[in-house]
Coordinates of C-alpha atoms and ligand atoms in Angstrom, one line a residue:
Chain A
X1 CA -0.3 0.1 -0.1
X2 CA 3.0 2.2 1.4
X3 CA 5.3 1.4 -2.3
X4 CA 1.7 1.9 -4.0
X5 CA 1.1 5.2 -2.6
X6 CA 4.8 5.9 -3.5
X7 CA 4.9 4.8 -7.2
X8 CA 1.8 7.2 -7.5
X9 CA 3.8 10.5 -5.9
X10 CA 6.1 9.7 -9.4
X11 CA 3.8 10.2 -11.5
X12 CA 3.2 14.1 -10.2
X13 CA 4.2 16.6 -13.1
X14 CA 3.8 13.6 -15.3
X15 CA 1.4 13.3 -18.1
X16 CA -1.5 11.6 -18.9
X17 CA -1.1 10.1 -22.2
X18 CA -1.6 6.7 -23.4
X19 CA 1.6 4.9 -25.0
X20 CA 0.2 5.2 -28.0
X21 CA 0.4 8.8 -27.0
X22 CA -3.3 9.6 -27.0
X23 CA -3.7 12.1 -24.0
X24 CA -6.3 12.5 -21.7
X25 CA -7.6 15.6 -19.7
X26 CA -7.9 14.3 -16.4
X27 CA -9.5 17.5 -14.1
X28 CA -11.2 17.1 -10.7
X29 CA -14.4 17.6 -9.3
X30 CA -14.5 20.0 -6.8
X31 CA -17.1 21.0 -4.6
X32 CA -16.4 23.4 -2.1
X33 CA -13.0 26.3 -2.1
X34 CA -12.1 23.7 1.0
X35 CA -10.8 21.1 -2.0
X36 CA -8.3 23.2 -3.9
X37 CA -5.7 21.8 -1.8
X38 CA -6.1 18.2 -2.9
X39 CA -6.1 19.0 -6.2
X40 CA -3.0 20.8 -6.5
X41 CA -2.2 18.2 -4.0
X42 CA -2.7 15.7 -6.6
X43 CA -1.6 17.6 -9.4
X44 CA -5.7 17.7 -11.3
X45 CA -4.1 19.7 -15.1
X46 CA -7.6 21.3 -14.4
X47 CA -10.9 21.5 -12.6
X48 CA -13.4 19.5 -15.0
X49 CA -16.3 19.9 -12.6
X50 CA -16.6 23.0 -10.1
X51 CA -19.8 22.2 -8.2
X52 CA -21.4 25.8 -7.1
X53 CA -24.0 24.8 -5.3
X54 CA -21.9 25.3 -1.5
X55 CA -22.3 28.9 -2.5
X56 CA -25.7 28.3 -2.1
X57 CA -27.0 25.8 0.7
X58 CA -26.3 26.4 4.4
X59 CA -27.7 29.9 4.2
X60 CA -31.4 32.2 4.4
X61 CA -30.4 34.3 1.4
X62 CA -29.1 34.3 -2.3
X63 CA -25.1 34.4 -2.3
X64 CA -24.2 38.4 -3.9
X65 CA -22.9 38.8 -7.4
X66 CA -19.3 40.2 -4.5
X67 CA -18.6 36.9 -2.7
X68 CA -19.5 34.6 -5.6
X69 CA -17.5 36.7 -7.8
X70 CA -14.6 36.5 -5.3
X71 CA -14.4 32.3 -4.4
X72 CA -14.7 32.5 -8.5
X73 CA -11.3 34.5 -8.6
X74 CA -9.6 32.4 -6.0
X75 CA -10.2 29.3 -7.9
X76 CA -9.3 29.9 -11.0
X77 CA -6.2 32.2 -9.1
X78 CA -5.4 28.6 -7.5
X79 CA -5.6 27.2 -9.9
X80 CA -3.3 29.1 -11.6
X81 CA -4.2 29.2 -16.0
X82 CA -5.0 25.6 -16.4
X83 CA -9.0 24.7 -16.4
X84 CA -11.7 25.5 -14.3
X85 CA -15.1 24.2 -14.8
X86 CA -17.8 26.4 -13.4
X87 CA -20.6 24.3 -13.5
X88 CA -23.8 26.6 -12.7
X89 CA -26.4 26.2 -9.9
X90 CA -27.8 22.8 -9.0
X91 CA -30.3 23.2 -6.4
X92 CA -33.5 21.4 -6.5
X93 CA -33.7 17.5 -5.9
X94 CA -32.3 16.3 -2.9
X95 CA -30.1 19.9 -2.6
X96 CA -33.3 22.2 -1.1
X97 CA -32.6 26.1 -1.1
X98 CA -35.4 27.5 1.6
X99 CA -35.0 30.6 0.9
X100 CA -35.7 30.2 -2.9
X101 CA -39.4 28.9 -1.6
X102 CA -39.3 25.8 -3.7
X103 CA -42.5 23.8 -3.2
X104 CA -42.5 20.1 -2.1
X105 CA -42.3 17.5 -5.5
X106 CA -44.1 14.3 -5.5
X107 CA -40.7 13.3 -8.3
X108 CA -38.2 15.4 -7.3
X109 CA -35.2 14.4 -8.9
X110 CA -38.1 14.7 -11.9
X111 CA -38.9 18.4 -10.9
X112 CA -38.0 22.0 -11.1
X113 CA -34.2 21.7 -10.6
X114 CA -30.7 23.2 -12.0
X115 CA -31.1 25.5 -15.5
X116 CA -35.2 24.6 -14.8
X117 CA -34.4 27.2 -12.5
X118 CA -32.7 28.8 -13.6
X119 CA -34.0 29.7 -16.9
X120 CA -37.7 30.4 -14.8
X121 CA -35.6 33.4 -13.4
X122 CA -33.5 34.5 -14.5
X123 CA -32.0 37.7 -12.1
X124 CA -30.8 35.3 -9.9
X125 CA -28.9 33.5 -12.8
X126 CA -27.9 36.8 -14.8
X127 CA -26.0 37.4 -10.6
X128 CA -24.3 33.8 -10.8
X129 CA -23.4 34.2 -15.0
X130 CA -22.1 38.2 -14.2
X131 CA -20.0 36.7 -10.7
X132 CA -18.6 34.6 -13.1
X133 CA -17.7 36.2 -16.1
X134 CA -15.8 38.4 -13.7
X135 CA -14.1 36.2 -12.7
X136 CA -12.9 35.3 -15.8
X137 CA -10.0 37.2 -16.5
X138 CA -7.8 36.5 -13.9
X139 CA -7.3 32.4 -15.2
X140 CA -9.3 30.1 -17.7
X141 CA -13.0 29.1 -17.3
X142 CA -15.4 27.4 -18.8
X143 CA -19.4 27.3 -18.0
X144 CA -21.0 24.8 -17.6
X145 CA -24.8 24.0 -17.4
X146 CA -27.0 21.4 -15.9
X147 CA -30.3 19.3 -16.4
X148 CA -30.1 20.4 -20.1
X149 CA -32.6 18.6 -22.4
X150 CA -33.3 20.7 -25.3
X151 CA -32.0 23.0 -27.8
X152 CA -34.8 25.7 -26.7
X153 CA -33.2 26.3 -23.5
X154 CA -29.2 26.2 -24.6
X155 CA -30.5 29.3 -26.8
X156 CA -32.3 31.2 -23.9
X157 CA -28.7 30.4 -21.7
X158 CA -27.0 32.1 -24.6
X159 CA -28.7 35.0 -24.8
X160 CA -29.1 35.2 -21.5
X161 CA -24.9 35.5 -21.1
X162 CA -25.3 38.0 -24.4
X163 CA -27.3 40.1 -22.1
X164 CA -24.7 39.8 -19.2
X165 CA -21.4 40.5 -21.2
X166 CA -23.3 43.0 -22.9
X167 CA -23.8 44.9 -19.2
X168 CA -20.9 44.1 -18.0
X169 CA -19.1 45.7 -21.3
X170 CA -21.5 48.5 -21.2
X171 CA -19.5 49.7 -17.6
X172 CA -16.4 49.8 -18.7
X173 CA -16.0 45.7 -16.2
X174 CA -13.2 43.2 -18.5
X175 CA -14.5 40.1 -19.2
X176 CA -12.2 37.3 -20.7
X177 CA -12.7 34.2 -23.3
X178 CA -14.9 31.8 -21.4
X179 CA -15.5 28.1 -23.2
X180 CA -19.5 27.2 -22.8
X181 CA -20.8 23.6 -22.1
X182 CA -23.8 21.8 -20.9
X183 CA -23.4 19.0 -18.3
X184 CA -24.9 15.4 -20.7
X185 CA -27.7 14.2 -17.9
X186 CA -30.8 13.5 -19.2
X187 CA -31.8 10.7 -21.8
X188 CA -32.6 13.8 -24.4
X189 CA -29.5 15.5 -24.3
X190 CA -28.0 12.3 -25.4
X191 CA -30.4 11.4 -27.8
X192 CA -30.1 15.9 -29.3
X193 CA -25.6 15.7 -28.8
X194 CA -25.6 16.4 -32.3
X195 CA -27.6 19.2 -32.6
X196 CA -27.0 21.1 -29.2
X197 CA -22.8 20.8 -30.1
X198 CA -23.5 23.2 -32.6
X199 CA -23.9 25.4 -29.8
X200 CA -21.8 24.6 -27.4
X201 CA -18.0 24.6 -26.8
X202 CA -17.9 21.2 -24.5
X203 CA -19.9 18.1 -23.3
X204 CA -19.1 16.7 -19.4
X205 CA -21.0 13.4 -19.6
X206 CA -23.0 13.2 -16.1
X207 CA -23.2 9.2 -15.4
X208 CA -25.2 9.3 -11.7
X209 CA -27.3 11.3 -13.5
X210 CA -28.1 10.1 -17.1
X211 CA -28.1 6.1 -15.1
X212 CA -30.6 7.5 -12.9
X213 CA -33.0 8.7 -16.2
X214 CA -32.1 5.9 -18.2
X215 CA -32.4 3.1 -16.1
X216 CA -35.0 4.7 -14.8
X217 CA -33.8 3.7 -11.2
X218 CA -33.0 6.8 -8.0
X219 CA -29.7 6.1 -7.2
X220 CA -31.0 6.8 -3.8
X221 CA -33.3 4.1 -3.0
X222 CA -32.3 1.2 -1.8
X223 CA -35.0 -0.9 -3.2
X224 CA -33.3 -0.7 -6.4
X225 CA -30.0 -1.4 -5.5
X226 CA -29.7 -5.5 -7.1
X227 CA -31.0 -3.4 -10.5
X228 CA -29.0 -0.2 -10.6
X229 CA -26.1 -1.2 -12.6
X230 CA -23.6 1.9 -13.9
X231 CA -22.2 -0.6 -16.9
X232 CA -25.2 -0.7 -18.3
X233 CA -25.5 -0.8 -22.3
X234 CA -27.6 1.1 -22.2
X235 CA -25.0 4.0 -21.2
X236 CA -22.0 3.0 -22.7
X237 CA -23.8 3.5 -25.7
X238 CA -24.7 7.0 -25.1
X239 CA -21.5 7.7 -24.3
X240 CA -20.0 6.5 -27.3
X241 CA -23.0 8.8 -29.6
X242 CA -22.4 11.2 -27.8
X243 CA -18.8 11.5 -28.0
X244 CA -19.8 10.6 -32.1
X245 CA -21.9 13.1 -32.7
X246 CA -19.8 16.1 -30.3
X247 CA -16.3 15.3 -32.1
X248 CA -18.5 15.9 -36.0
X249 CA -19.2 19.4 -34.4
X250 CA -15.2 19.7 -33.0
X251 CA -16.8 19.9 -29.2
X252 CA -14.5 18.3 -26.9
X253 CA -16.4 15.4 -24.6
X254 CA -15.5 14.5 -20.7
X255 CA -16.7 12.7 -17.7
X256 CA -18.1 14.0 -15.0
X257 CA -19.5 11.3 -13.5
X258 CA -18.5 8.1 -10.6
X259 CA -17.9 6.1 -14.2
X260 CA -15.0 8.9 -15.2
X261 CA -13.0 7.0 -11.6
X262 CA -14.1 4.1 -12.7
X263 CA -10.2 2.2 -14.0
X264 CA -11.9 -1.1 -15.5
X265 CA -13.7 1.5 -18.0
X266 CA -10.5 4.1 -18.3
X267 CA -9.3 1.2 -21.3
X268 CA -12.7 1.6 -23.0
X269 CA -13.6 5.2 -22.6
X270 CA -10.3 6.1 -24.2
X271 CA -11.1 3.6 -27.1
X272 CA -14.9 5.5 -27.3
X273 CA -13.0 8.7 -28.2
X274 CA -13.1 11.2 -25.0
X275 CA -11.3 14.1 -24.3
X276 CA -11.4 14.6 -20.7
X277 CA -12.6 12.7 -16.9
X278 CA -13.2 14.6 -13.8
X279 CA -12.2 12.2 -11.0
X280 CA -12.3 12.9 -7.4
X281 CA -9.0 14.5 -6.7
X282 CA -7.7 11.8 -4.6
X283 CA -8.3 10.0 -7.3
X284 CA -6.3 11.9 -10.2
X285 CA -3.5 9.7 -9.7
X286 CA -4.2 6.3 -10.2
X287 CA -6.3 6.7 -13.1
X288 CA -3.4 8.6 -14.8
X289 CA -1.6 5.5 -13.3
X290 CA -4.1 3.4 -15.4
X291 CA -3.5 5.7 -19.1
X292 CA 0.3 5.7 -18.7
X293 CA -0.3 1.7 -18.7
X294 CA -2.7 1.7 -21.9
X295 CA -1.2 0.2 -25.2
Chain B
X1 CA -69.9 17.9 -36.3
X2 CA -73.0 15.2 -36.5
X3 CA -72.3 14.8 -39.8
X4 CA -68.1 14.5 -39.4
X5 CA -69.1 11.8 -36.6
X6 CA -71.7 10.1 -39.4
X7 CA -68.6 9.9 -41.8
X8 CA -66.7 8.0 -39.1
X9 CA -69.2 5.6 -39.0
X10 CA -69.0 4.5 -42.1
X11 CA -65.8 3.4 -41.5
X12 CA -66.2 0.3 -39.4
X13 CA -65.0 -2.8 -40.5
X14 CA -63.3 -0.8 -43.0
X15 CA -59.7 -1.3 -43.1
X16 CA -56.5 1.3 -41.0
X17 CA -54.7 1.2 -44.2
X18 CA -53.2 4.3 -46.5
X19 CA -53.3 4.7 -50.1
X20 CA -50.3 3.1 -50.5
X21 CA -51.5 0.1 -49.1
X22 CA -49.5 0.0 -46.4
X23 CA -52.2 -1.8 -43.3
X24 CA -51.7 -0.5 -39.3
X25 CA -53.3 -2.3 -36.4
X26 CA -55.3 -0.3 -34.8
X27 CA -55.3 -1.1 -31.7
X28 CA -57.4 0.1 -28.5
X29 CA -56.1 0.8 -25.2
X30 CA -58.7 0.1 -21.9
X31 CA -58.8 0.4 -18.4
X32 CA -61.8 -2.4 -17.3
X33 CA -64.2 -4.8 -18.7
X34 CA -66.5 -1.6 -18.6
X35 CA -64.4 -0.5 -21.6
X36 CA -65.3 -3.2 -23.5
X37 CA -68.5 -2.4 -25.0
X38 CA -66.5 1.1 -26.2
X39 CA -64.1 -0.6 -28.4
X40 CA -66.1 -3.2 -30.3
X41 CA -68.5 -0.3 -30.7
X42 CA -65.2 1.7 -32.7
X43 CA -64.4 -1.8 -34.1
X44 CA -60.8 -1.5 -32.8
X45 CA -59.1 -4.5 -34.7
X46 CA -57.5 -5.5 -31.1
X47 CA -57.0 -4.5 -27.5
X48 CA -53.2 -3.2 -27.7
X49 CA -52.8 -2.6 -23.7
X50 CA -55.0 -4.1 -21.4
X51 CA -53.8 -2.5 -18.0
X52 CA -54.3 -5.2 -15.8
X53 CA -54.3 -2.7 -12.6
X54 CA -57.9 -2.4 -12.3
X55 CA -57.9 -5.9 -10.7
X56 CA -54.9 -5.3 -8.3
X57 CA -56.7 -1.7 -6.9
X58 CA -59.7 -1.0 -4.9
X59 CA -59.4 -3.5 -2.8
X60 CA -57.5 -4.8 0.2
X61 CA -55.9 -8.5 -0.9
X62 CA -54.9 -9.5 -4.4
X63 CA -56.9 -10.9 -6.7
X64 CA -57.1 -14.8 -7.1
X65 CA -56.0 -16.6 -10.0
X66 CA -59.4 -17.9 -10.6
X67 CA -60.9 -13.8 -10.1
X68 CA -58.3 -13.1 -12.9
X69 CA -59.2 -16.2 -15.0
X70 CA -62.6 -15.2 -15.3
X71 CA -61.5 -11.9 -16.3
X72 CA -59.0 -13.0 -18.1
X73 CA -61.9 -15.0 -20.2
X74 CA -64.0 -12.6 -20.4
X75 CA -62.4 -9.7 -22.7
X76 CA -60.6 -13.1 -25.1
X77 CA -63.9 -14.1 -26.1
X78 CA -66.0 -10.9 -26.3
X79 CA -62.7 -10.5 -29.0
X80 CA -63.3 -13.0 -30.8
X81 CA -60.3 -14.0 -32.0
X82 CA -59.2 -10.5 -31.8
X83 CA -55.4 -10.0 -30.9
X84 CA -55.7 -8.5 -26.9
X85 CA -52.6 -7.7 -25.1
X86 CA -52.6 -8.5 -21.3
X87 CA -50.0 -6.1 -19.2
X88 CA -48.8 -7.5 -16.2
X89 CA -49.2 -6.1 -12.6
X90 CA -48.3 -2.0 -13.4
X91 CA -48.5 -1.1 -9.7
X92 CA -46.4 1.5 -7.6
X93 CA -45.5 4.7 -8.8
X94 CA -49.0 7.2 -8.5
X95 CA -50.7 3.7 -8.5
X96 CA -50.9 2.1 -5.3
X97 CA -52.6 -1.0 -3.4
X98 CA -52.0 -0.3 0.1
X99 CA -52.0 -4.8 1.1
X100 CA -48.6 -5.1 -1.1
X101 CA -46.6 -2.6 1.8
X102 CA -44.8 -0.5 -0.5
X103 CA -42.8 1.7 1.4
X104 CA -42.6 6.1 1.0
X105 CA -40.0 6.1 -2.1
X106 CA -38.8 10.0 -2.3
X107 CA -39.2 10.0 -6.0
X108 CA -41.9 7.1 -6.9
X109 CA -41.6 7.0 -10.8
X110 CA -37.7 6.1 -10.8
X111 CA -38.7 3.1 -7.6
X112 CA -40.7 -0.8 -6.9
X113 CA -42.6 -0.5 -9.7
X114 CA -44.6 -2.8 -12.3
X115 CA -41.6 -5.2 -13.5
X116 CA -39.9 -5.1 -10.8
X117 CA -42.3 -5.6 -8.5
X118 CA -42.9 -9.2 -10.2
X119 CA -39.6 -10.2 -10.5
X120 CA -39.1 -9.2 -7.1
X121 CA -41.8 -11.5 -5.9
X122 CA -42.6 -14.1 -8.5
X123 CA -44.8 -16.2 -6.6
X124 CA -47.6 -12.7 -6.7
X125 CA -46.2 -12.9 -10.8
X126 CA -47.3 -16.3 -10.5
X127 CA -50.4 -16.3 -9.8
X128 CA -51.9 -13.2 -12.9
X129 CA -49.5 -15.7 -15.0
X130 CA -51.3 -19.1 -14.5
X131 CA -54.6 -16.9 -15.5
X132 CA -53.8 -15.0 -18.7
X133 CA -52.3 -19.0 -19.7
X134 CA -55.2 -20.7 -18.7
X135 CA -57.5 -17.5 -20.2
X136 CA -54.9 -18.4 -23.9
X137 CA -57.0 -21.3 -24.9
X138 CA -60.1 -19.4 -25.3
X139 CA -58.7 -16.4 -27.8
X140 CA -55.2 -14.3 -29.2
X141 CA -53.5 -13.5 -25.7
X142 CA -50.1 -11.5 -26.0
X143 CA -48.7 -10.4 -22.7
X144 CA -46.6 -7.1 -22.1
X145 CA -44.3 -7.0 -19.2
X146 CA -44.0 -3.1 -18.6
X147 CA -40.7 -1.1 -17.1
X148 CA -38.1 -3.7 -18.2
X149 CA -34.5 -2.1 -18.3
X150 CA -32.6 -5.4 -19.2
X151 CA -32.1 -8.4 -21.4
X152 CA -31.3 -10.3 -17.8
X153 CA -34.7 -9.1 -16.9
X154 CA -35.8 -11.0 -19.9
X155 CA -34.3 -13.5 -19.2
X156 CA -36.2 -14.0 -15.9
X157 CA -39.2 -13.1 -17.2
X158 CA -39.2 -15.9 -20.1
X159 CA -37.6 -18.7 -17.2
X160 CA -40.7 -17.9 -14.9
X161 CA -43.1 -18.0 -17.7
X162 CA -41.5 -21.0 -18.7
X163 CA -42.0 -22.9 -15.1
X164 CA -45.7 -21.7 -15.2
X165 CA -46.3 -23.8 -18.4
X166 CA -45.1 -26.3 -17.1
X167 CA -46.7 -26.4 -14.2
X168 CA -50.3 -26.0 -16.3
X169 CA -48.8 -28.9 -18.9
X170 CA -48.4 -31.2 -15.5
X171 CA -51.8 -31.0 -14.0
X172 CA -53.5 -31.1 -17.5
X173 CA -54.8 -27.6 -18.5
X174 CA -54.6 -26.8 -22.4
X175 CA -52.9 -23.7 -22.6
X176 CA -52.8 -21.1 -26.2
X177 CA -50.2 -20.4 -28.1
X178 CA -48.9 -15.9 -26.3
X179 CA -46.7 -13.7 -27.8
X180 CA -44.7 -11.9 -25.7
X181 CA -43.5 -8.9 -25.8
X182 CA -42.5 -5.5 -23.4
X183 CA -42.7 -1.9 -23.1
X184 CA -40.5 0.0 -24.2
X185 CA -41.2 3.1 -21.6
X186 CA -37.5 3.5 -20.4
X187 CA -34.8 5.1 -22.4
X188 CA -32.1 1.8 -21.4
X189 CA -35.2 -0.3 -23.2
X190 CA -34.3 2.1 -26.0
X191 CA -30.7 1.9 -26.2
X192 CA -30.6 -2.1 -26.1
X193 CA -33.7 -2.4 -28.6
X194 CA -31.7 -4.5 -30.5
X195 CA -31.1 -7.0 -27.7
X196 CA -34.0 -7.2 -26.3
X197 CA -35.6 -8.0 -30.1
X198 CA -33.9 -11.1 -30.2
X199 CA -35.6 -12.1 -27.3
X200 CA -39.7 -11.4 -27.7
X201 CA -42.0 -11.7 -29.8
X202 CA -42.9 -7.5 -30.3
X203 CA -42.6 -4.3 -28.4
X204 CA -45.1 -1.0 -27.4
X205 CA -43.9 2.3 -26.5
X206 CA -45.3 3.5 -24.4
X207 CA -44.9 7.3 -24.9
X208 CA -45.8 8.9 -21.6
X209 CA -43.4 7.2 -19.7
X210 CA -40.9 7.0 -22.0
X211 CA -40.9 11.2 -22.3
X212 CA -40.6 11.7 -18.6
X213 CA -37.7 9.7 -18.0
X214 CA -35.9 10.9 -21.7
X215 CA -37.2 14.4 -20.1
X216 CA -36.6 14.1 -17.0
X217 CA -39.6 15.4 -16.0
X218 CA -42.3 14.4 -13.9
X219 CA -45.1 14.7 -16.0
X220 CA -47.9 15.1 -13.6
X221 CA -45.7 18.0 -12.3
X222 CA -47.7 21.4 -13.5
X223 CA -44.9 23.6 -12.7
X224 CA -42.7 21.6 -15.8
X225 CA -45.8 22.1 -18.0
X226 CA -43.8 24.9 -20.0
X227 CA -41.1 22.4 -21.2
X228 CA -42.4 19.1 -20.9
X229 CA -42.7 18.6 -25.1
X230 CA -44.3 15.2 -26.3
X231 CA -43.1 16.0 -29.6
X232 CA -40.0 16.2 -28.5
X233 CA -36.6 15.2 -31.2
X234 CA -35.0 12.7 -28.6
X235 CA -38.6 10.8 -28.2
X236 CA -39.2 10.9 -32.2
X237 CA -35.4 9.7 -32.0
X238 CA -35.9 7.0 -30.4
X239 CA -39.0 5.7 -31.7
X240 CA -37.3 5.2 -35.0
X241 CA -34.4 3.4 -33.1
X242 CA -36.5 1.0 -31.9
X243 CA -38.9 0.7 -34.8
X244 CA -35.2 -0.4 -37.0
X245 CA -33.9 -2.3 -34.2
X246 CA -37.2 -4.3 -34.0
X247 CA -38.0 -5.1 -37.8
X248 CA -33.9 -6.2 -37.9
X249 CA -34.9 -9.4 -35.7
X250 CA -38.8 -9.8 -37.1
X251 CA -40.2 -8.1 -33.8
X252 CA -43.2 -5.6 -34.4
X253 CA -44.3 -2.3 -32.6
X254 CA -46.5 -0.5 -31.1
X255 CA -47.0 2.8 -29.8
X256 CA -49.3 2.4 -26.9
X257 CA -48.7 6.5 -25.2
X258 CA -51.0 8.9 -25.9
X259 CA -48.6 10.2 -28.7
X260 CA -50.7 7.3 -30.7
X261 CA -53.3 8.7 -31.0
X262 CA -52.1 12.0 -31.9
X263 CA -53.3 12.5 -35.5
X264 CA -50.4 14.9 -36.1
X265 CA -48.3 12.7 -36.7
X266 CA -49.7 9.4 -37.7
X267 CA -48.3 10.2 -40.9
X268 CA -44.6 10.2 -39.2
X269 CA -45.1 7.3 -37.5
X270 CA -46.6 5.6 -40.7
X271 CA -43.2 7.0 -42.5
X272 CA -41.6 5.5 -39.5
X273 CA -42.6 1.7 -40.1
X274 CA -44.5 1.5 -37.0
X275 CA -46.6 -1.7 -37.2
X276 CA -49.6 -1.0 -34.5
X277 CA -51.2 2.1 -32.9
X278 CA -52.8 1.0 -29.6
X279 CA -55.6 3.8 -28.8
X280 CA -58.5 4.9 -26.8
X281 CA -61.7 3.2 -27.5
X282 CA -63.1 7.0 -29.0
X283 CA -60.0 7.8 -30.9
X284 CA -60.3 4.5 -32.8
X285 CA -61.9 6.0 -35.8
X286 CA -60.6 8.9 -35.7
X287 CA -57.5 7.9 -36.9
X288 CA -58.8 5.3 -38.7
X289 CA -59.7 8.1 -40.6
X290 CA -56.1 10.2 -40.9
X291 CA -54.4 6.5 -42.0
X292 CA -57.0 6.1 -44.7
X293 CA -56.4 9.4 -46.1
X294 CA -52.6 8.5 -46.5
X295 CA -50.5 8.7 -49.7
Ligands
MG301 MG1 -27.2 16.0 -11.9
MG302 MG1 -45.5 3.0 -18.1

């Protein structure tokens, strides 16, 4: 075990590249600013999923633009030019914030959540977008939108982002270049990924929710553990479909769900053409080791 | 309106066939034995979805084999040789039976329901299968299984059905030929429909649940009505994928969800190669009229 750990240590500073020379971007998922130390220590090449929910949870009111800006700025500065992909507010379902006054729902996982709230309440969405765009001058930011199911939603998002950019420019506030992408975590997004790819720079496949909807199984329901199969052929086929559709449009594709760190699938993902894996910081070096041993 | 009704009356006894000679099986959905009158009156060519839940709901204990047998026998005899597709118990989610002692679930639509209960409690499932198989000598029965997501489930179903058939034959009880099929109502079933088609005689696409899971939208949640789009491209592409996969394996495909009766899509469904539409009895002649006017 100690030997294994020592070997992984030697992989710090090395590339995540197969023996055949195929590079994979190996990023980390983080859920708060306190995870940053672990990201650096484990030599992640970027942050593939910055869950912004911690800014919204455990408090009595919405976080202000200034509060958010300070956090995003600190993260991108700490990452010093490496990519930081910030996922916009993914509240709803099992993550509730009382001050948003969300109603009780019969099936919260199939409910009013994430981008649905943001597009329904654009003023709330715009505060987060302003904070992210302002932070973008300090580093290399990507913005990622959760739970998208349609082209109409993407069009609305783009329109709102353009509005915010214009407001900032009109106020002489500088912004950097940002990539925009969506989580692919609904079967709908998979099936129309060819169309969505034309409008976005990248996709990140959220295998947890995607599996939940594809198998129609609440992954937190212990009664169904027996039939919940993360390696289900339907999921692997969806991933291939998304990669193929994305690459045809010059869009890159990552995986940020738990499956991304499943080393029994790393070889398959590389064969499929997956460009990025975003995993828990503590798993970065383990996955790098597997990639470097692939032929 | 009266004129329209008179015109539809003239379609009774006629075929559901396009001008180019393409026949579509036009069946009816029923939810209880009292719907049979309407099925006959509207000249449905069979029953594409016999929802057996009414036998299980609004009572204090499971229906006996004998009770079920009498109902199935009456339906197939009434239909006099026309196809009757009985869907096995689709309890759970919004259809609850107290005596089954199902636990409360956070997301019942993604929960312990339908075939999941049947495969978990095979003794209960076998009672229904015995009743259906016994009724099969009196007419033309198909058995249809709801909420399937995997080949393993289909294998288990086939094994249980074979056991029941053997038990009946050993007891000198006659059974007829039955077709077996599954509802395609989960994205998982769509994605592996090529494999499932090898094991089944037919598919019936349940567009209501399929849309709910594909779009990750509880269709009973009014907060999401604005974004619930039954004509979503993802759904139409899934239907095409299922038809193509099924036909390659000699499996026929119907649609029994609400979309099946949506006459703005009838032409598209025929072009896609859909073999059967199962609709509310009152809509049979309307859909027949549309089919007969297709080129
Ligand atoms: Mg998610
Ligand atoms: Mg259903």
